[in-house]
mmCIF file of C-alpha atoms in Angstrom:
data_model
loop_
_atom_site.group_PDB
_atom_site.id
_atom_site.type_symbol
_atom_site.label_atom_id
_atom_site.label_comp_id
_atom_site.label_asym_id
_atom_site.label_seq_id
_atom_site.Cartn_x
_atom_site.Cartn_y
_atom_site.Cartn_z
ATOM 1 C CA UNK A 24 48.918 243.040 64.316
ATOM 2 C CA UNK A 25 49.880 243.759 67.932
ATOM 3 C CA UNK A 26 53.335 245.121 67.065
ATOM 4 C CA UNK A 27 56.449 245.174 69.240
ATOM 5 C CA UNK A 28 56.271 245.056 73.027
ATOM 6 C CA UNK A 29 59.068 246.649 75.042
ATOM 7 C CA UNK A 30 59.872 245.607 78.599
ATOM 8 C CA UNK A 31 62.420 246.616 81.201
ATOM 9 C CA UNK A 32 66.004 245.725 80.327
ATOM 10 C CA UNK A 33 67.352 243.038 82.650
ATOM 11 C CA UNK A 34 71.159 242.711 82.373
ATOM 12 C CA UNK A 35 72.812 239.337 82.300
ATOM 13 C CA UNK A 36 73.328 237.640 85.624
ATOM 14 C CA UNK A 37 76.794 238.346 87.055
ATOM 15 C CA UNK A 38 77.100 234.641 87.802
ATOM 16 C CA UNK A 39 76.556 233.891 84.114
ATOM 17 C CA UNK A 40 79.318 236.310 83.229
ATOM 18 C CA UNK A 41 81.660 234.640 85.696
ATOM 19 C CA UNK A 42 80.974 231.227 84.153
ATOM 20 C CA UNK A 43 81.733 232.512 80.650
ATOM 21 C CA UNK A 44 84.920 234.202 81.811
ATOM 22 C CA UNK A 45 86.072 231.075 83.598
ATOM 23 C CA UNK A 46 85.106 228.951 80.600
ATOM 24 C CA UNK A 47 87.273 231.061 78.275
ATOM 25 C CA UNK A 48 90.260 230.632 80.596
ATOM 26 C CA UNK A 49 89.514 226.926 81.065
ATOM 27 C CA UNK A 50 89.488 226.327 77.293
ATOM 28 C CA UNK A 51 92.865 228.029 76.956
ATOM 29 C CA UNK A 52 94.269 225.902 79.766
ATOM 30 C CA UNK A 53 92.962 222.719 78.136
ATOM 31 C CA UNK A 54 94.962 223.570 75.043
ATOM 32 C CA UNK A 55 98.106 224.083 77.126
ATOM 33 C CA UNK A 56 97.609 220.864 79.155
ATOM 34 C CA UNK A 57 96.878 218.744 76.050
ATOM 35 C CA UNK A 58 93.298 218.093 77.154
ATOM 36 C CA UNK A 59 94.102 217.105 80.750
ATOM 37 C CA UNK A 60 91.014 218.353 82.614
ATOM 38 C CA UNK A 61 92.390 217.775 86.116
ATOM 39 C CA UNK A 62 95.590 219.692 85.405
ATOM 40 C CA UNK A 63 93.613 222.509 83.771
ATOM 41 C CA UNK A 64 91.334 222.778 86.826
ATOM 42 C CA UNK A 65 94.351 222.802 89.156
ATOM 43 C CA UNK A 66 95.846 225.674 87.160
ATOM 44 C CA UNK A 67 92.494 227.453 87.235
ATOM 45 C CA UNK A 68 92.461 227.098 91.028
ATOM 46 C CA UNK A 69 95.934 228.643 91.203
ATOM 47 C CA UNK A 70 94.837 231.529 88.992
ATOM 48 C CA UNK A 71 91.772 232.062 91.160
ATOM 49 C CA UNK A 72 93.869 232.243 94.319
ATOM 50 C CA UNK A 73 96.220 234.734 92.690
ATOM 51 C CA UNK A 74 93.775 236.938 90.783
ATOM 52 C CA UNK A 75 90.407 236.412 92.592
ATOM 53 C CA UNK A 76 88.521 235.203 89.540
ATOM 54 C CA UNK A 77 85.515 233.994 91.538
ATOM 55 C CA UNK A 78 83.255 235.527 94.200
ATOM 56 C CA UNK A 79 81.903 234.480 97.576
ATOM 57 C CA UNK A 80 78.698 233.355 95.842
ATOM 58 C CA UNK A 81 80.314 231.463 92.964
ATOM 59 C CA UNK A 82 83.443 229.374 93.358
ATOM 60 C CA UNK A 83 85.470 226.920 91.283
ATOM 61 C CA UNK A 84 83.347 224.089 92.676
ATOM 62 C CA UNK A 85 80.229 225.754 91.240
ATOM 63 C CA UNK A 86 82.029 226.174 87.941
ATOM 64 C CA UNK A 87 82.916 222.456 87.817
ATOM 65 C CA UNK A 88 79.304 221.488 88.516
ATOM 66 C CA UNK A 89 78.088 223.811 85.780
ATOM 67 C CA UNK A 90 80.652 222.372 83.358
ATOM 68 C CA UNK A 91 79.169 218.931 84.008
ATOM 69 C CA UNK A 92 75.563 220.153 83.758
ATOM 70 C CA UNK A 93 76.194 221.891 80.444
ATOM 71 C CA UNK A 94 78.040 218.936 78.944
ATOM 72 C CA UNK A 95 81.564 220.347 78.759
ATOM 73 C CA UNK A 96 83.152 217.626 80.904
ATOM 74 C CA UNK A 97 82.132 214.171 82.065
ATOM 75 C CA UNK A 98 83.289 211.932 84.885
ATOM 76 C CA UNK A 99 85.212 208.745 84.283
ATOM 77 C CA UNK A 100 83.354 205.486 84.766
ATOM 78 C CA UNK A 101 86.063 203.953 86.929
ATOM 79 C CA UNK A 102 86.912 207.059 88.958
ATOM 80 C CA UNK A 103 84.437 209.844 89.699
ATOM 81 C CA UNK A 104 87.276 212.274 90.395
ATOM 82 C CA UNK A 105 88.716 211.904 86.874
ATOM 83 C CA UNK A 106 87.165 214.149 84.221
ATOM 84 C CA UNK A 107 87.289 214.089 80.441
ATOM 85 C CA UNK A 108 86.344 216.736 77.911
ATOM 86 C CA UNK A 109 83.424 216.051 75.585
ATOM 87 C CA UNK A 110 82.984 216.571 71.845
ATOM 88 C CA UNK A 111 81.147 219.789 72.711
ATOM 89 C CA UNK A 112 84.280 221.114 74.399
ATOM 90 C CA UNK A 113 86.470 220.070 71.470
ATOM 91 C CA UNK A 114 84.222 222.025 69.093
ATOM 92 C CA UNK A 115 84.210 225.011 71.448
ATOM 93 C CA UNK A 116 88.024 225.039 71.623
ATOM 94 C CA UNK A 117 88.225 225.049 67.814
ATOM 95 C CA UNK A 118 85.606 227.809 67.554
ATOM 96 C CA UNK A 119 87.400 229.967 70.131
ATOM 97 C CA UNK A 120 90.709 229.469 68.337
ATOM 98 C CA UNK A 121 89.119 230.529 65.061
ATOM 99 C CA UNK A 122 87.577 233.641 66.626
ATOM 100 C CA UNK A 123 90.836 234.598 68.319
ATOM 101 C CA UNK A 124 92.917 234.345 65.163
ATOM 102 C CA UNK A 125 90.374 235.903 62.815
ATOM 103 C CA UNK A 126 89.887 238.852 65.151
ATOM 104 C CA UNK A 127 93.485 239.843 64.362
ATOM 105 C CA UNK A 128 93.158 239.591 60.603
ATOM 106 C CA UNK A 129 92.636 242.563 58.352
ATOM 107 C CA UNK A 130 89.259 242.980 56.797
ATOM 108 C CA UNK A 131 88.944 241.277 53.445
ATOM 109 C CA UNK A 132 86.491 239.986 50.894
ATOM 110 C CA UNK A 133 84.249 236.974 51.047
ATOM 111 C CA UNK A 134 85.740 233.554 51.302
ATOM 112 C CA UNK A 135 85.642 230.329 49.329
ATOM 113 C CA UNK A 136 88.985 230.977 47.648
ATOM 114 C CA UNK A 137 88.181 233.572 44.987
ATOM 115 C CA UNK A 138 90.570 233.475 42.047
ATOM 116 C CA UNK A 139 91.525 236.033 39.393
ATOM 117 C CA UNK A 140 89.655 233.986 36.789
ATOM 118 C CA UNK A 141 86.027 234.308 35.740
ATOM 119 C CA UNK A 142 83.904 231.243 35.204
ATOM 120 C CA UNK A 143 81.347 229.144 37.027
ATOM 121 C CA UNK A 144 80.756 230.553 40.465
ATOM 122 C CA UNK A 145 78.294 232.365 42.690
ATOM 123 C CA UNK A 146 79.774 235.853 43.112
ATOM 124 C CA UNK A 147 78.932 238.369 40.387
ATOM 125 C CA UNK A 148 81.646 240.613 39.012
ATOM 126 C CA UNK A 149 81.472 243.948 37.191
ATOM 127 C CA UNK A 150 82.619 242.317 33.942
ATOM 128 C CA UNK A 151 80.156 241.903 31.054
ATOM 129 C CA UNK A 152 80.403 240.061 27.745
ATOM 130 C CA UNK A 153 78.264 238.919 24.839
ATOM 131 C CA UNK A 154 76.119 235.822 25.163
ATOM 132 C CA UNK A 155 77.715 232.534 24.126
ATOM 133 C CA UNK A 156 76.024 229.204 23.568
ATOM 134 C CA UNK A 157 75.895 227.272 26.837
ATOM 135 C CA UNK A 158 75.641 230.295 29.164
ATOM 136 C CA UNK A 159 73.124 229.904 31.971
ATOM 137 C CA UNK A 160 69.997 232.065 31.990
ATOM 138 C CA UNK A 161 70.657 233.260 35.546
ATOM 139 C CA UNK A 162 73.803 234.970 34.218
ATOM 140 C CA UNK A 163 71.735 237.114 31.847
ATOM 141 C CA UNK A 164 71.785 240.840 32.584
ATOM 142 C CA UNK A 165 68.191 241.681 31.599
ATOM 143 C CA UNK A 166 68.534 245.463 31.940
ATOM 144 C CA UNK A 167 71.665 245.662 29.817
ATOM 145 C CA UNK A 168 70.208 243.266 27.227
ATOM 146 C CA UNK A 169 67.009 245.340 26.780
ATOM 147 C CA UNK A 170 69.094 248.488 26.530
ATOM 148 C CA UNK A 171 71.181 246.893 23.788
ATOM 149 C CA UNK A 172 68.014 245.901 21.910
ATOM 150 C CA UNK A 173 66.713 249.469 22.038
ATOM 151 C CA UNK A 174 69.994 250.849 20.747
ATOM 152 C CA UNK A 175 70.393 248.243 18.019
ATOM 153 C CA UNK A 176 66.779 248.103 16.731
ATOM 154 C CA UNK A 177 65.078 251.268 17.939
ATOM 155 C CA UNK A 178 62.014 251.652 20.173
ATOM 156 C CA UNK A 179 59.452 251.566 17.359
ATOM 157 C CA UNK A 180 60.770 248.292 15.965
ATOM 158 C CA UNK A 181 61.740 246.640 19.243
ATOM 159 C CA UNK A 182 63.029 243.089 19.164
ATOM 160 C CA UNK A 183 65.475 241.113 21.304
ATOM 161 C CA UNK A 184 67.984 238.954 19.465
ATOM 162 C CA UNK A 185 70.867 236.781 20.541
ATOM 163 C CA UNK A 186 73.333 239.526 19.643
ATOM 164 C CA UNK A 187 71.652 241.871 22.173
ATOM 165 C CA UNK A 188 72.075 239.534 25.127
ATOM 166 C CA UNK A 189 74.668 240.489 27.718
ATOM 167 C CA UNK A 190 76.083 238.139 30.315
ATOM 168 C CA UNK A 191 77.287 238.937 33.840
ATOM 169 C CA UNK A 192 80.572 237.238 34.573
ATOM 170 C CA UNK A 193 80.732 235.187 37.755
ATOM 171 C CA UNK A 194 83.791 234.828 39.929
ATOM 172 C CA UNK A 195 85.271 231.398 39.568
ATOM 173 C CA UNK A 196 85.547 229.493 42.837
ATOM 174 C CA UNK A 197 87.991 226.697 43.480
ATOM 175 C CA UNK A 198 88.492 223.987 46.070
ATOM 176 C CA UNK A 199 91.796 223.070 47.666
ATOM 177 C CA UNK A 200 93.262 220.124 49.511
ATOM 178 C CA UNK A 201 95.549 221.118 52.356
ATOM 179 C CA UNK A 202 97.845 219.091 54.580
ATOM 180 C CA UNK A 203 99.025 220.795 57.760
ATOM 181 C CA UNK A 204 102.223 219.368 59.241
ATOM 182 C CA UNK A 205 102.957 220.126 62.903
ATOM 183 C CA UNK A 206 106.441 219.619 64.306
ATOM 184 C CA UNK A 207 106.240 217.769 67.656
ATOM 185 C CA UNK A 208 109.971 217.367 68.178
ATOM 186 C CA UNK A 209 111.494 218.192 71.550
ATOM 187 C CA UNK A 210 112.636 221.629 70.407
ATOM 188 C CA UNK A 211 108.994 222.792 70.337
ATOM 189 C CA UNK A 212 109.197 223.177 74.127
ATOM 190 C CA UNK A 213 112.918 223.776 74.406
ATOM 191 C CA UNK A 214 114.462 226.754 76.218
ATOM 192 C CA UNK A 215 111.297 227.289 78.267
ATOM 193 C CA UNK A 216 109.270 228.495 75.264
ATOM 194 C CA UNK A 217 105.947 226.820 74.537
ATOM 195 C CA UNK A 218 105.713 226.608 70.753
ATOM 196 C CA UNK A 219 103.392 223.637 70.453
ATOM 197 C CA UNK A 220 100.361 225.386 71.993
ATOM 198 C CA UNK A 221 100.190 228.143 69.328
ATOM 199 C CA UNK A 222 100.737 225.499 66.647
ATOM 200 C CA UNK A 223 97.824 223.423 67.979
ATOM 201 C CA UNK A 224 95.641 226.505 68.259
ATOM 202 C CA UNK A 225 96.295 227.408 64.625
ATOM 203 C CA UNK A 226 95.580 223.815 63.529
ATOM 204 C CA UNK A 227 92.250 223.805 65.368
ATOM 205 C CA UNK A 228 91.265 227.190 63.979
ATOM 206 C CA UNK A 229 92.199 226.153 60.444
ATOM 207 C CA UNK A 230 90.185 222.949 60.841
ATOM 208 C CA UNK A 231 87.165 224.909 62.066
ATOM 209 C CA UNK A 232 87.499 227.396 59.204
ATOM 210 C CA UNK A 233 87.611 224.723 56.519
ATOM 211 C CA UNK A 234 84.769 222.621 57.924
ATOM 212 C CA UNK A 235 82.464 225.624 58.343
ATOM 213 C CA UNK A 236 83.454 228.036 55.550
ATOM 214 C CA UNK A 237 85.045 225.842 52.889
ATOM 215 C CA UNK A 238 83.144 222.532 53.036
ATOM 216 C CA UNK A 239 84.394 221.490 49.594
ATOM 217 C CA UNK A 240 88.005 221.751 50.771
ATOM 218 C CA UNK A 241 89.835 218.948 52.518
ATOM 219 C CA UNK A 242 92.229 219.225 55.448
ATOM 220 C CA UNK A 243 94.554 216.535 56.736
ATOM 221 C CA UNK A 244 96.746 217.084 59.774
ATOM 222 C CA UNK A 245 100.076 215.364 60.346
ATOM 223 C CA UNK A 246 102.257 215.299 63.439
ATOM 224 C CA UNK A 247 105.912 214.594 62.738
ATOM 225 C CA UNK A 248 108.892 213.813 64.945
ATOM 226 C CA UNK A 249 111.089 210.762 64.348
ATOM 227 C CA UNK A 250 108.137 209.447 62.324
ATOM 228 C CA UNK A 251 105.055 211.071 60.820
ATOM 229 C CA UNK A 252 101.475 210.057 61.493
ATOM 230 C CA UNK A 253 98.036 211.485 60.637
ATOM 231 C CA UNK A 254 95.792 212.725 63.438
ATOM 232 C CA UNK A 255 92.070 213.437 63.484
ATOM 233 C CA UNK A 256 90.743 216.936 64.066
ATOM 234 C CA UNK A 257 89.290 215.831 67.404
ATOM 235 C CA UNK A 258 92.759 214.702 68.516
ATOM 236 C CA UNK A 259 94.459 218.084 68.094
ATOM 237 C CA UNK A 260 93.904 219.329 71.695
ATOM 238 C CA UNK A 261 95.637 216.189 73.006
ATOM 239 C CA UNK A 262 98.743 216.567 70.828
ATOM 240 C CA UNK A 263 101.957 216.603 72.881
ATOM 241 C CA UNK A 264 105.640 217.105 72.195
ATOM 242 C CA UNK A 265 107.791 214.002 72.529
ATOM 243 C CA UNK A 266 111.495 213.198 72.815
ATOM 244 C CA UNK A 267 111.733 213.311 69.043
ATOM 245 C CA UNK A 268 114.038 214.569 66.330
ATOM 246 C CA UNK A 269 112.628 216.285 63.219
ATOM 247 C CA UNK A 270 111.919 213.970 60.286
ATOM 248 C CA UNK A 271 110.662 216.497 57.737
ATOM 249 C CA UNK A 272 111.144 214.024 54.886
ATOM 250 C CA UNK A 273 108.807 211.512 56.557
ATOM 251 C CA UNK A 274 106.182 214.204 57.044
ATOM 252 C CA UNK A 275 106.323 215.356 53.415
ATOM 253 C CA UNK A 276 106.163 211.772 52.145
ATOM 254 C CA UNK A 277 103.011 211.131 54.170
ATOM 255 C CA UNK A 278 101.516 214.468 53.037
ATOM 256 C CA UNK A 279 102.195 213.585 49.389
ATOM 257 C CA UNK A 280 100.550 210.197 49.867
ATOM 258 C CA UNK A 281 97.443 211.832 51.371
ATOM 259 C CA UNK A 282 97.240 214.463 48.618
ATOM 260 C CA UNK A 283 97.674 211.837 45.916
ATOM 261 C CA UNK A 284 94.256 210.474 46.875
ATOM 262 C CA UNK A 285 92.492 213.833 46.616
ATOM 263 C CA UNK A 286 90.566 214.838 43.506
ATOM 264 C CA UNK A 287 91.040 218.582 43.960
ATOM 265 C CA UNK A 288 93.405 220.139 41.468
ATOM 266 C CA UNK A 289 94.856 222.608 43.974
ATOM 267 C CA UNK A 290 97.031 220.917 46.582
ATOM 268 C CA UNK A 291 99.234 222.473 49.223
ATOM 269 C CA UNK A 292 101.260 221.626 52.314
ATOM 270 C CA UNK A 293 101.652 223.893 55.342
ATOM 271 C CA UNK A 294 104.597 223.104 57.635
ATOM 272 C CA UNK A 295 104.789 224.583 61.139
ATOM 273 C CA UNK A 296 108.264 223.987 62.524
ATOM 274 C CA UNK A 297 110.902 225.679 64.635
ATOM 275 C CA UNK A 298 113.968 223.703 63.704
ATOM 276 C CA UNK A 299 116.059 222.050 61.067
ATOM 277 C CA UNK A 300 115.536 218.524 59.717
ATOM 278 C CA UNK A 301 117.568 216.235 61.953
ATOM 279 C CA UNK A 302 116.288 212.746 61.198
ATOM 280 C CA UNK A 303 115.691 210.240 58.403
ATOM 281 C CA UNK A 304 114.146 206.809 58.532
ATOM 282 C CA UNK A 305 116.088 204.387 56.348
ATOM 283 C CA UNK A 306 114.421 200.998 56.369
ATOM 284 C CA UNK A 307 113.794 200.195 60.017
ATOM 285 C CA UNK A 308 116.606 202.380 61.341
ATOM 286 C CA UNK A 309 116.804 206.095 62.109
ATOM 287 C CA UNK A 310 119.632 208.285 60.893
ATOM 288 C CA UNK A 311 119.946 211.274 63.271
ATOM 289 C CA UNK A 312 122.156 214.316 63.629
ATOM 290 C CA UNK A 313 121.112 217.058 66.063
ATOM 291 C CA UNK A 314 124.224 219.191 65.715
ATOM 292 C CA UNK A 315 123.842 220.814 62.348
ATOM 293 C CA UNK A 316 122.405 220.760 58.865
ATOM 294 C CA UNK A 317 123.527 217.269 57.938
ATOM 295 C CA UNK A 318 124.089 217.110 54.172
ATOM 296 C CA UNK A 319 122.575 213.644 53.893
ATOM 297 C CA UNK A 320 119.343 214.781 55.590
ATOM 298 C CA UNK A 321 119.195 218.164 53.854
ATOM 299 C CA UNK A 322 119.636 216.694 50.358
ATOM 300 C CA UNK A 323 116.778 214.238 50.957
ATOM 301 C CA UNK A 324 114.587 217.089 52.190
ATOM 302 C CA UNK A 325 115.365 219.206 49.130
ATOM 303 C CA UNK A 326 114.627 216.216 46.882
ATOM 304 C CA UNK A 327 111.140 216.005 48.391
ATOM 305 C CA UNK A 328 110.615 219.727 47.834
ATOM 306 C CA UNK A 329 111.511 219.283 44.153
ATOM 307 C CA UNK A 330 109.258 216.249 43.858
ATOM 308 C CA UNK A 331 106.320 218.228 45.258
ATOM 309 C CA UNK A 332 107.012 220.998 42.756
ATOM 310 C CA UNK A 333 106.804 218.529 39.850
ATOM 311 C CA UNK A 334 103.453 217.297 41.198
ATOM 312 C CA UNK A 335 102.122 220.847 41.497
ATOM 313 C CA UNK A 336 102.066 220.768 45.320
ATOM 314 C CA UNK A 337 102.988 224.096 46.885
ATOM 315 C CA UNK A 338 104.770 224.001 50.248
ATOM 316 C CA UNK A 339 104.474 226.932 52.628
ATOM 317 C CA UNK A 340 106.842 226.861 55.601
ATOM 318 C CA UNK A 341 106.043 228.768 58.782
ATOM 319 C CA UNK A 342 109.336 229.004 60.641
ATOM 320 C CA UNK A 343 109.162 229.789 64.349
ATOM 321 C CA UNK A 344 112.864 230.582 64.518
ATOM 322 C CA UNK A 345 115.165 233.461 63.653
ATOM 323 C CA UNK A 346 118.539 231.694 63.381
ATOM 324 C CA UNK A 347 120.276 232.917 60.182
ATOM 325 C CA UNK A 348 121.583 229.482 59.177
ATOM 326 C CA UNK A 349 118.086 227.983 59.551
ATOM 327 C CA UNK A 350 116.603 230.788 57.488
ATOM 328 C CA UNK A 351 119.150 230.097 54.767
ATOM 329 C CA UNK A 352 118.053 226.470 54.656
ATOM 330 C CA UNK A 353 114.368 227.424 54.511
ATOM 331 C CA UNK A 354 115.155 229.905 51.737
ATOM 332 C CA UNK A 355 116.848 227.160 49.699
ATOM 333 C CA UNK A 356 114.017 224.702 50.453
ATOM 334 C CA UNK A 357 111.435 227.285 49.335
ATOM 335 C CA UNK A 358 113.383 228.121 46.174
ATOM 336 C CA UNK A 359 113.498 224.461 45.138
ATOM 337 C CA UNK A 360 109.739 224.051 45.648
ATOM 338 C CA UNK A 361 108.870 227.561 44.411
ATOM 339 C CA UNK A 362 106.649 227.848 47.448
ATOM 340 C CA UNK A 363 106.504 230.420 50.243
ATOM 341 C CA UNK A 364 108.181 230.894 53.600
ATOM 342 C CA UNK A 365 107.283 232.996 56.627
ATOM 343 C CA UNK A 366 109.555 233.659 59.577
ATOM 344 C CA UNK A 367 106.993 234.364 62.270
ATOM 345 C CA UNK A 368 106.885 234.780 66.000
ATOM 346 C CA UNK A 369 104.524 232.817 68.210
ATOM 347 C CA UNK A 370 102.187 235.793 68.500
ATOM 348 C CA UNK A 371 101.545 236.250 64.789
ATOM 349 C CA UNK A 372 101.743 232.638 63.565
ATOM 350 C CA UNK A 373 97.976 232.423 63.122
ATOM 351 C CA UNK A 374 97.810 235.682 61.203
ATOM 352 C CA UNK A 375 100.420 234.527 58.698
ATOM 353 C CA UNK A 376 98.781 231.153 58.112
ATOM 354 C CA UNK A 377 95.232 232.433 57.749
ATOM 355 C CA UNK A 378 96.123 235.365 55.532
ATOM 356 C CA UNK A 379 98.082 232.993 53.309
ATOM 357 C CA UNK A 380 95.248 230.461 53.231
ATOM 358 C CA UNK A 381 92.388 232.852 52.512
ATOM 359 C CA UNK A 382 94.172 235.363 50.299
ATOM 360 C CA UNK A 383 93.622 235.245 46.565
ATOM 361 C CA UNK A 384 96.817 234.077 44.862
ATOM 362 C CA UNK A 385 97.118 233.462 41.143
ATOM 363 C CA UNK A 386 100.242 231.367 41.453
ATOM 364 C CA UNK A 387 98.654 229.034 43.999
ATOM 365 C CA UNK A 388 95.304 228.406 42.346
ATOM 366 C CA UNK A 389 96.072 227.775 38.706
#
């Protein structure tokens, strides 16, 4: 065996560092511009002029060429000056969002939704019990079983019987089906505050978490304004706010329909919104009221919350608003569903959602 060979340490190329730094900024800008590459590059140019992000040896033009070479963007077939992001970029945006949000979370245990119940699983606990018919052999605690045999029968007359066997309890693991509803009504960009970008970032991070860490879980994502419609994970970066009202009832109805098709026992709805329900669709017409908590709309919304409760679907509302009258409505909505509500700012929205999703909760996983 030759062993290890040590050579001189050669630090990373400064140009490589510049590309990575620019890429991180570019991915953030893509989220803000709803996947518009040209607009993101224009903003990156402005940032470079203001903050000198590049050097004399490596400019934005070099960065664009490297983006194309490494498969982050591709040119349009009809127009060479029009760029589109690739599936590689979409995955990278989701991964970055996951890293950003998880870096803020407190340290916790392993994932896969641990519950307070023992049963079939893959994580051993400190609990022990006597052998029962049907227990798997890999659950057998050999050391404890031999010790029991010595105590019960003595060393000189050693024998191992069924009564001596001791079983290691395993932590029961469960799967969940989640629907994430994102409000895309006009108020999500009202008053000069960008609320849709953090919502999209959380949705992408949650999608990346479930697909990589909880493969047995399911995640559906719904955008809701005047209507509600499902979107694919790959479509999240392109999600934009429209001139819509907030049809929460339509969103919950679609979420219930999606969850009805899932086989998982544990089903939940996450709602990211900043406003009150202001719209209903009755037949082909829309009933709207932007001025207050319209009783007709509110009663329908509360009816859906109660219906979800009867079906065992927990609703967690993440409210990006501090208005007292809105909080009162959310409190009543949550009470009817027996779910949870968080009144979060844009900076800690991801922390609330991920801690709620990953945390072990007896009342959620029954």
